[in-house]
Each structure stands twice: as C-alpha cells, then as structure tokens.
PDB file of C-alpha atoms in Angstrom:
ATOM      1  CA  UNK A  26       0.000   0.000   0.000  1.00  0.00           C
ATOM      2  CA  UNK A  27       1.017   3.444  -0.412  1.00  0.00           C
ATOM      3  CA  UNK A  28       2.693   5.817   1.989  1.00  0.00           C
ATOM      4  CA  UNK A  29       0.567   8.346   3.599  1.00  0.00           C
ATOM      5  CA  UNK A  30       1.176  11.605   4.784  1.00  0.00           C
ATOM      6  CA  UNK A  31       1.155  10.211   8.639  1.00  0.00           C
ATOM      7  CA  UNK A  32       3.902   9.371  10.925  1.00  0.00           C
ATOM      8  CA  UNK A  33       4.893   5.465   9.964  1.00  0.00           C
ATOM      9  CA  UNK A  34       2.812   2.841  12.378  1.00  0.00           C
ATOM     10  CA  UNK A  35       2.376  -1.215  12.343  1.00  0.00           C
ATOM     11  CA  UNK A  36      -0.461  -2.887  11.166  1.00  0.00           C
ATOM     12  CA  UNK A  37      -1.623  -6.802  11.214  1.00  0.00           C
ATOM     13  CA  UNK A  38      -1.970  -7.437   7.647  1.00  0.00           C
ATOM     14  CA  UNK A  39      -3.227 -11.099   6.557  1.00  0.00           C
ATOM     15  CA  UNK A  40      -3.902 -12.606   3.059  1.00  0.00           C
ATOM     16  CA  UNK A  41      -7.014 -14.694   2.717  1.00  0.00           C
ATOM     17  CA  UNK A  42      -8.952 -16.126  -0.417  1.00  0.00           C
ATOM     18  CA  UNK A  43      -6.776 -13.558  -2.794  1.00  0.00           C
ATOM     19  CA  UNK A  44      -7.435 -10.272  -0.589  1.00  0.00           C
ATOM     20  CA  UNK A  45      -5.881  -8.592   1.996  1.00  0.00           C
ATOM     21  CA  UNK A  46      -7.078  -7.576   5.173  1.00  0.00           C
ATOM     22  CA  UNK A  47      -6.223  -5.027   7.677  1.00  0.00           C
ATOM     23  CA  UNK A  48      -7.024  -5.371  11.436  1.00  0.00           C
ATOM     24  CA  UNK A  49      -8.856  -2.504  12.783  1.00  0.00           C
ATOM     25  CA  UNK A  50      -8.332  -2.903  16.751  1.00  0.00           C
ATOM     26  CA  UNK A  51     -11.302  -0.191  17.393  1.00  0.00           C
ATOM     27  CA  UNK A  52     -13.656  -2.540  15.794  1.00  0.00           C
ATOM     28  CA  UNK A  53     -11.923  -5.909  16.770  1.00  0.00           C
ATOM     29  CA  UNK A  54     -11.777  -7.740  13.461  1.00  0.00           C
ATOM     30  CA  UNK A  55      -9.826  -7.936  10.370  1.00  0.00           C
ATOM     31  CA  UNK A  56     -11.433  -5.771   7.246  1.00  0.00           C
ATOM     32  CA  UNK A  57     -10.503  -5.745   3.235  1.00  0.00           C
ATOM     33  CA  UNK A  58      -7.622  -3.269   2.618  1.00  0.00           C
ATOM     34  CA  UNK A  59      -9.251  -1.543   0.378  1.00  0.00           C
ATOM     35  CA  UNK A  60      -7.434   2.036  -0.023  1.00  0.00           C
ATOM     36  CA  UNK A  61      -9.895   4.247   1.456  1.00  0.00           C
ATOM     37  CA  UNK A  62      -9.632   1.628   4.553  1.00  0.00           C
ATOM     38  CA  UNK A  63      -5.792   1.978   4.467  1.00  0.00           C
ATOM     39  CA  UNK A  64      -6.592   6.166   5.152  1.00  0.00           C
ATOM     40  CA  UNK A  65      -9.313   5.021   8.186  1.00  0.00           C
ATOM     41  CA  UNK A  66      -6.901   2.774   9.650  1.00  0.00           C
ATOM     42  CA  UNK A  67      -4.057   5.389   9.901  1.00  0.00           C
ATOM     43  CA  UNK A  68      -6.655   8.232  10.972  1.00  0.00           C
ATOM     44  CA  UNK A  69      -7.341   5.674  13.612  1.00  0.00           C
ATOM     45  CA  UNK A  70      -3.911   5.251  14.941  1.00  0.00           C
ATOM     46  CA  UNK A  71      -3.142   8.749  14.620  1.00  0.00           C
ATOM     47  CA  UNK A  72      -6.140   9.536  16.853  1.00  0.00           C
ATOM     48  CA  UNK A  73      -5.113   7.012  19.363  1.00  0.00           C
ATOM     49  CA  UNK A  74      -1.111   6.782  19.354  1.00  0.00           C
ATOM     50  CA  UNK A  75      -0.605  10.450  18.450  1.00  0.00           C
ATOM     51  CA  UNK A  76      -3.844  12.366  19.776  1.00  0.00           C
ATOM     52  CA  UNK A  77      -3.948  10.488  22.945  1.00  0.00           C
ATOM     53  CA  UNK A  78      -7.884  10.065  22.213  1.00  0.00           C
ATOM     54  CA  UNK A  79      -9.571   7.240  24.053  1.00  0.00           C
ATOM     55  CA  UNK A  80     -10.737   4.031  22.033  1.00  0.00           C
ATOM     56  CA  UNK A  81     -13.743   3.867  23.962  1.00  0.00           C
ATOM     57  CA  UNK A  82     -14.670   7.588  22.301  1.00  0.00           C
ATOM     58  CA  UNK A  83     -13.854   6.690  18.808  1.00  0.00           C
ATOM     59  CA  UNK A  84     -16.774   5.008  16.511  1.00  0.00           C
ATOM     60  CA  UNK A  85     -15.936   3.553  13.305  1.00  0.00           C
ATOM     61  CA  UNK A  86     -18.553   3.372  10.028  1.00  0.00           C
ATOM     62  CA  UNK A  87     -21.709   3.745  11.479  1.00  0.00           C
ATOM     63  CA  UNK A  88     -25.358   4.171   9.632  1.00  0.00           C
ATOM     64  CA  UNK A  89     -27.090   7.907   9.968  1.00  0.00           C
ATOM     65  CA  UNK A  90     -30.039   9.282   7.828  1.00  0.00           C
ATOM     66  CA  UNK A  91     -29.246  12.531   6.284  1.00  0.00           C
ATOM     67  CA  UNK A  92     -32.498  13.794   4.466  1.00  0.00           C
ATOM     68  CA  UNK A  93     -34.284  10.065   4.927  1.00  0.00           C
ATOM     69  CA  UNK A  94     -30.999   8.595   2.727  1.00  0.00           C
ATOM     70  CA  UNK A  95     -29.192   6.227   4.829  1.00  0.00           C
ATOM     71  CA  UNK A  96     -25.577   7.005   4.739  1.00  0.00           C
ATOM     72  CA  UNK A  97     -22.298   5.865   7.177  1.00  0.00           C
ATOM     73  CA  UNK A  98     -19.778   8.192   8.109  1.00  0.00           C
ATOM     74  CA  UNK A  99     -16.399   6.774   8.811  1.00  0.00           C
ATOM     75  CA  UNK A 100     -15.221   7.809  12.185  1.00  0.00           C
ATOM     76  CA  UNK A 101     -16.676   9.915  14.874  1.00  0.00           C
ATOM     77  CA  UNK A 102     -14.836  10.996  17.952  1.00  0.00           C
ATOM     78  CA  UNK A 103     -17.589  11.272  20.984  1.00  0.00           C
ATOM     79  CA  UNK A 104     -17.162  13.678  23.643  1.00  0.00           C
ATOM     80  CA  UNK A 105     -17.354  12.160  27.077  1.00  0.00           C
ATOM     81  CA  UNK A 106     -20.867  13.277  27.447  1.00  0.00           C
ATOM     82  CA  UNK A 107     -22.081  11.317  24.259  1.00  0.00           C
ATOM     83  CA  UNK A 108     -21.950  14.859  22.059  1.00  0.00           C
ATOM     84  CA  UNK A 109     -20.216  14.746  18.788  1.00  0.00           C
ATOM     85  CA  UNK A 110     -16.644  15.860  18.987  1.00  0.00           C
ATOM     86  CA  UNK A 111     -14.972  15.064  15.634  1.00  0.00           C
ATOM     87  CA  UNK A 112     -16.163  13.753  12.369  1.00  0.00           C
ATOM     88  CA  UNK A 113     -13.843  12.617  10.012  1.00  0.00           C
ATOM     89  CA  UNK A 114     -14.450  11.832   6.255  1.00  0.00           C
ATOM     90  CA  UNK A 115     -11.457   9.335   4.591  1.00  0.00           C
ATOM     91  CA  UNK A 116     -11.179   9.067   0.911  1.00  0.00           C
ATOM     92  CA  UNK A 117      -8.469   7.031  -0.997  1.00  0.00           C
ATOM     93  CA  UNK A 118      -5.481   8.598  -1.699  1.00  0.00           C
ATOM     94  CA  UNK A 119      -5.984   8.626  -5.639  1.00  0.00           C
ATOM     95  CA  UNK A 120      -9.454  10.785  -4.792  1.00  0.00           C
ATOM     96  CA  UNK A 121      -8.904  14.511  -4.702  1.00  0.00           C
ATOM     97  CA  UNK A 122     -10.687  16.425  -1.585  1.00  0.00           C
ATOM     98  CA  UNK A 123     -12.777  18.896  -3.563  1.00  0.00           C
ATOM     99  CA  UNK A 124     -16.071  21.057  -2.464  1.00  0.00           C
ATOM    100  CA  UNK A 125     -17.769  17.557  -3.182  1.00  0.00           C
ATOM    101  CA  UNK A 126     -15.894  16.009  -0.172  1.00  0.00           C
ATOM    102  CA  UNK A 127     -16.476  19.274   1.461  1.00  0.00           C
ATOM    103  CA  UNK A 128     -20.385  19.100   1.040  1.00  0.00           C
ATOM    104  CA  UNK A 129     -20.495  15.607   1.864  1.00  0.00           C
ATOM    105  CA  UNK A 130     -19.453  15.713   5.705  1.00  0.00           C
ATOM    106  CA  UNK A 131     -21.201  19.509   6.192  1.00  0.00           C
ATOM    107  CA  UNK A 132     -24.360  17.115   5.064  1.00  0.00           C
ATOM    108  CA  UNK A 133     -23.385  14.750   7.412  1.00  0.00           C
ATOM    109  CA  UNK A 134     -22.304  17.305   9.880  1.00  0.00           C
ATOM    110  CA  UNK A 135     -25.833  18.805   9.977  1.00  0.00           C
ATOM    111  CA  UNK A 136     -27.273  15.633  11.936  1.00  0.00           C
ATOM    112  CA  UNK A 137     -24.482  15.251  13.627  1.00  0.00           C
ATOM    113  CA  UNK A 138     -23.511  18.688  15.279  1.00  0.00           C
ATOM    114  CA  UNK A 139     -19.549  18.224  15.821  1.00  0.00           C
ATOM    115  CA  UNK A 140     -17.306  20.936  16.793  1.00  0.00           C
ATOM    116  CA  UNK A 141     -14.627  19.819  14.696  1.00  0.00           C
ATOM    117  CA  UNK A 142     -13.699  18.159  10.994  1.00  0.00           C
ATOM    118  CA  UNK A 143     -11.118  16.556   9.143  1.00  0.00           C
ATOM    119  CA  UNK A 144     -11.527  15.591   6.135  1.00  0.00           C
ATOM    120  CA  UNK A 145      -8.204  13.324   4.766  1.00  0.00           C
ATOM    121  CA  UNK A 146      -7.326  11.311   1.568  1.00  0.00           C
ATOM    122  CA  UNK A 147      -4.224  10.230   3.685  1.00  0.00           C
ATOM    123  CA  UNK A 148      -1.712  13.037   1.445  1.00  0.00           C
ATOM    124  CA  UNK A 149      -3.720  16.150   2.369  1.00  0.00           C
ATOM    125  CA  UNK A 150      -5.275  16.840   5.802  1.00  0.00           C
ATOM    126  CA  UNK A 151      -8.319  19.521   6.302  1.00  0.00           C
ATOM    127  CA  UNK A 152      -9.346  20.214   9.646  1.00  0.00           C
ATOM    128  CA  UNK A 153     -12.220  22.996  10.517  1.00  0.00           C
ATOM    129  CA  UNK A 154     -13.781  23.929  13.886  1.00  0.00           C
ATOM    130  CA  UNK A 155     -17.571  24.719  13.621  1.00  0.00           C
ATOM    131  CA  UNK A 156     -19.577  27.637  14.958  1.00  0.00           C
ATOM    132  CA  UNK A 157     -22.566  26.420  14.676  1.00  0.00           C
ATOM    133  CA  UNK A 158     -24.402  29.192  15.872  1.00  0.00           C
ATOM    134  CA  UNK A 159     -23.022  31.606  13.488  1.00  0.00           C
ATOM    135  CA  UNK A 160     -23.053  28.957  10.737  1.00  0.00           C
ATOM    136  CA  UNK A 161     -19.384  29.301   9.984  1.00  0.00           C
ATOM    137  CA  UNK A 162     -16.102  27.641  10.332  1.00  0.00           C
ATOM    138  CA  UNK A 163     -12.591  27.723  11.016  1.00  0.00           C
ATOM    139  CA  UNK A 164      -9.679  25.802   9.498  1.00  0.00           C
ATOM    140  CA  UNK A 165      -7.053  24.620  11.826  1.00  0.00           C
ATOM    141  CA  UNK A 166      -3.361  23.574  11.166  1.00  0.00           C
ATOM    142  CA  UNK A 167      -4.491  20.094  13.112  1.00  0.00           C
ATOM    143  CA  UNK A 168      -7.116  18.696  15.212  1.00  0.00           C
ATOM    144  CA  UNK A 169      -6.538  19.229  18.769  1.00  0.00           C
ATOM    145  CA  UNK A 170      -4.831  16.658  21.439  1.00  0.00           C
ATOM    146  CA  UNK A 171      -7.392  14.792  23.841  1.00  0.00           C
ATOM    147  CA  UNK A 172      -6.346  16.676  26.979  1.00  0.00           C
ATOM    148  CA  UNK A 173      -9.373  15.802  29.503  1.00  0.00           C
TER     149      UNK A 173
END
C-alpha cells in the first residue's frame, strides 16, 4: 500500500482467499484493505497513538439518515458526554478532496452537530472547527490533542 502523509505505524496485515485484510483494533476484526480503509486505519492510529484520544470515544462506520438517505460516516470521535466531537471523512489517496468532499461531511455534519472536521485522503489533511451558531467555520493547522 502506499505511503501516507502520517507518521509510519504497524499494522496486522493477513492474506485470505486472494485479498488482503487489515485489522482494525477499534472494531476488533480484520477488514478488506481496500485504499480508502488503508486512510481510516491510519486516521485511527493517529487519533489514538498520536492524539492520545480514548478508544472507547472513537466510533468507526456507522449508519445515519441525512435527508431520509441512509448514509455511514467513517469515524466519529464522541465527547465524554455522548456529544459529537470530531467527524472525520477518509477518501483514498488517488481521490482529490474537492467542495464535493467538502459538502459531503457539512451534510453529514448537519445531523451530527460536531465541533470539529477533518476531512483526509491520507496526502492532504483539512481540519475545521464549527460555529454552529453563526453557521461558519474555522480551518485549523491540526485537530486538537485529547487533553481531559
């Protein structure tokens, strides 16, 4: 798999009936390493061995209804009081982040309500905090460090 724009970290990689699979130790299980799930898995490990953010605050691919369309974001960061802390959108590194990808997790983001984004094809990083009551948002160099 390609290199990604994050500092280097180990993965469990198997082979299995001609695929490969990566083991995603939020989720507990081994998944196809597809490219977009080579991005998740080293968002993951950045939020965990870099961020300092809990595992038991992260969620990974999970169903929400955004205008009666089921969709699934890829990860979610939870505050400690169950509120929405971080939502993160992973693409493939061969998949530009345009206004598309932009769009996409401010649709997302309207359910939701999190005070911060990232947004990540594994080369090129966009993070944003959210003021939602002025409608508007900030980017940010980086997300911040889990500090409570």
């Amino acid at each position: 798999m390609q290199d990604l724009n994050f500092p280097p970290y180990s993965f469990r990689i198997k082979n299995s009936q001609n695929r490969q699979y990566i083991f995603d130790g939020l989720r507990k299980k081994f998944v196809v390493l597809q490219p977009e799930e080579w991005v998740r898995q080293h968002v993951l490990r950045y939020l965990v061995f870099t961020k300092n953010y809990p595992k038991s605050l992260i969620n990974v691919e999970k169903q929400l209804t955004v205008n009666n369309l089921k969709k699934r974001y890829d990860v979610v960061v939870f505050n400690p009081d169950g509120s929405i802390f971080l939502l993160i959108e992973c693409k493939a590194p061969e998949v530009k982040i345009t206004q598309d990808t932009f769009d996409q997790i401010a649709r997302y983001n309207y359910e939701l309500k999190a005070e911060y984004l990232m947004v990540t094809n594994g080369l090129d990083h966009y993070y944003c905090k959210m003021d939602h009551e002025n409608e508007k948002y900030t980017f940010l160099k980086d997300i911040p460090d889990f500090s409570r």
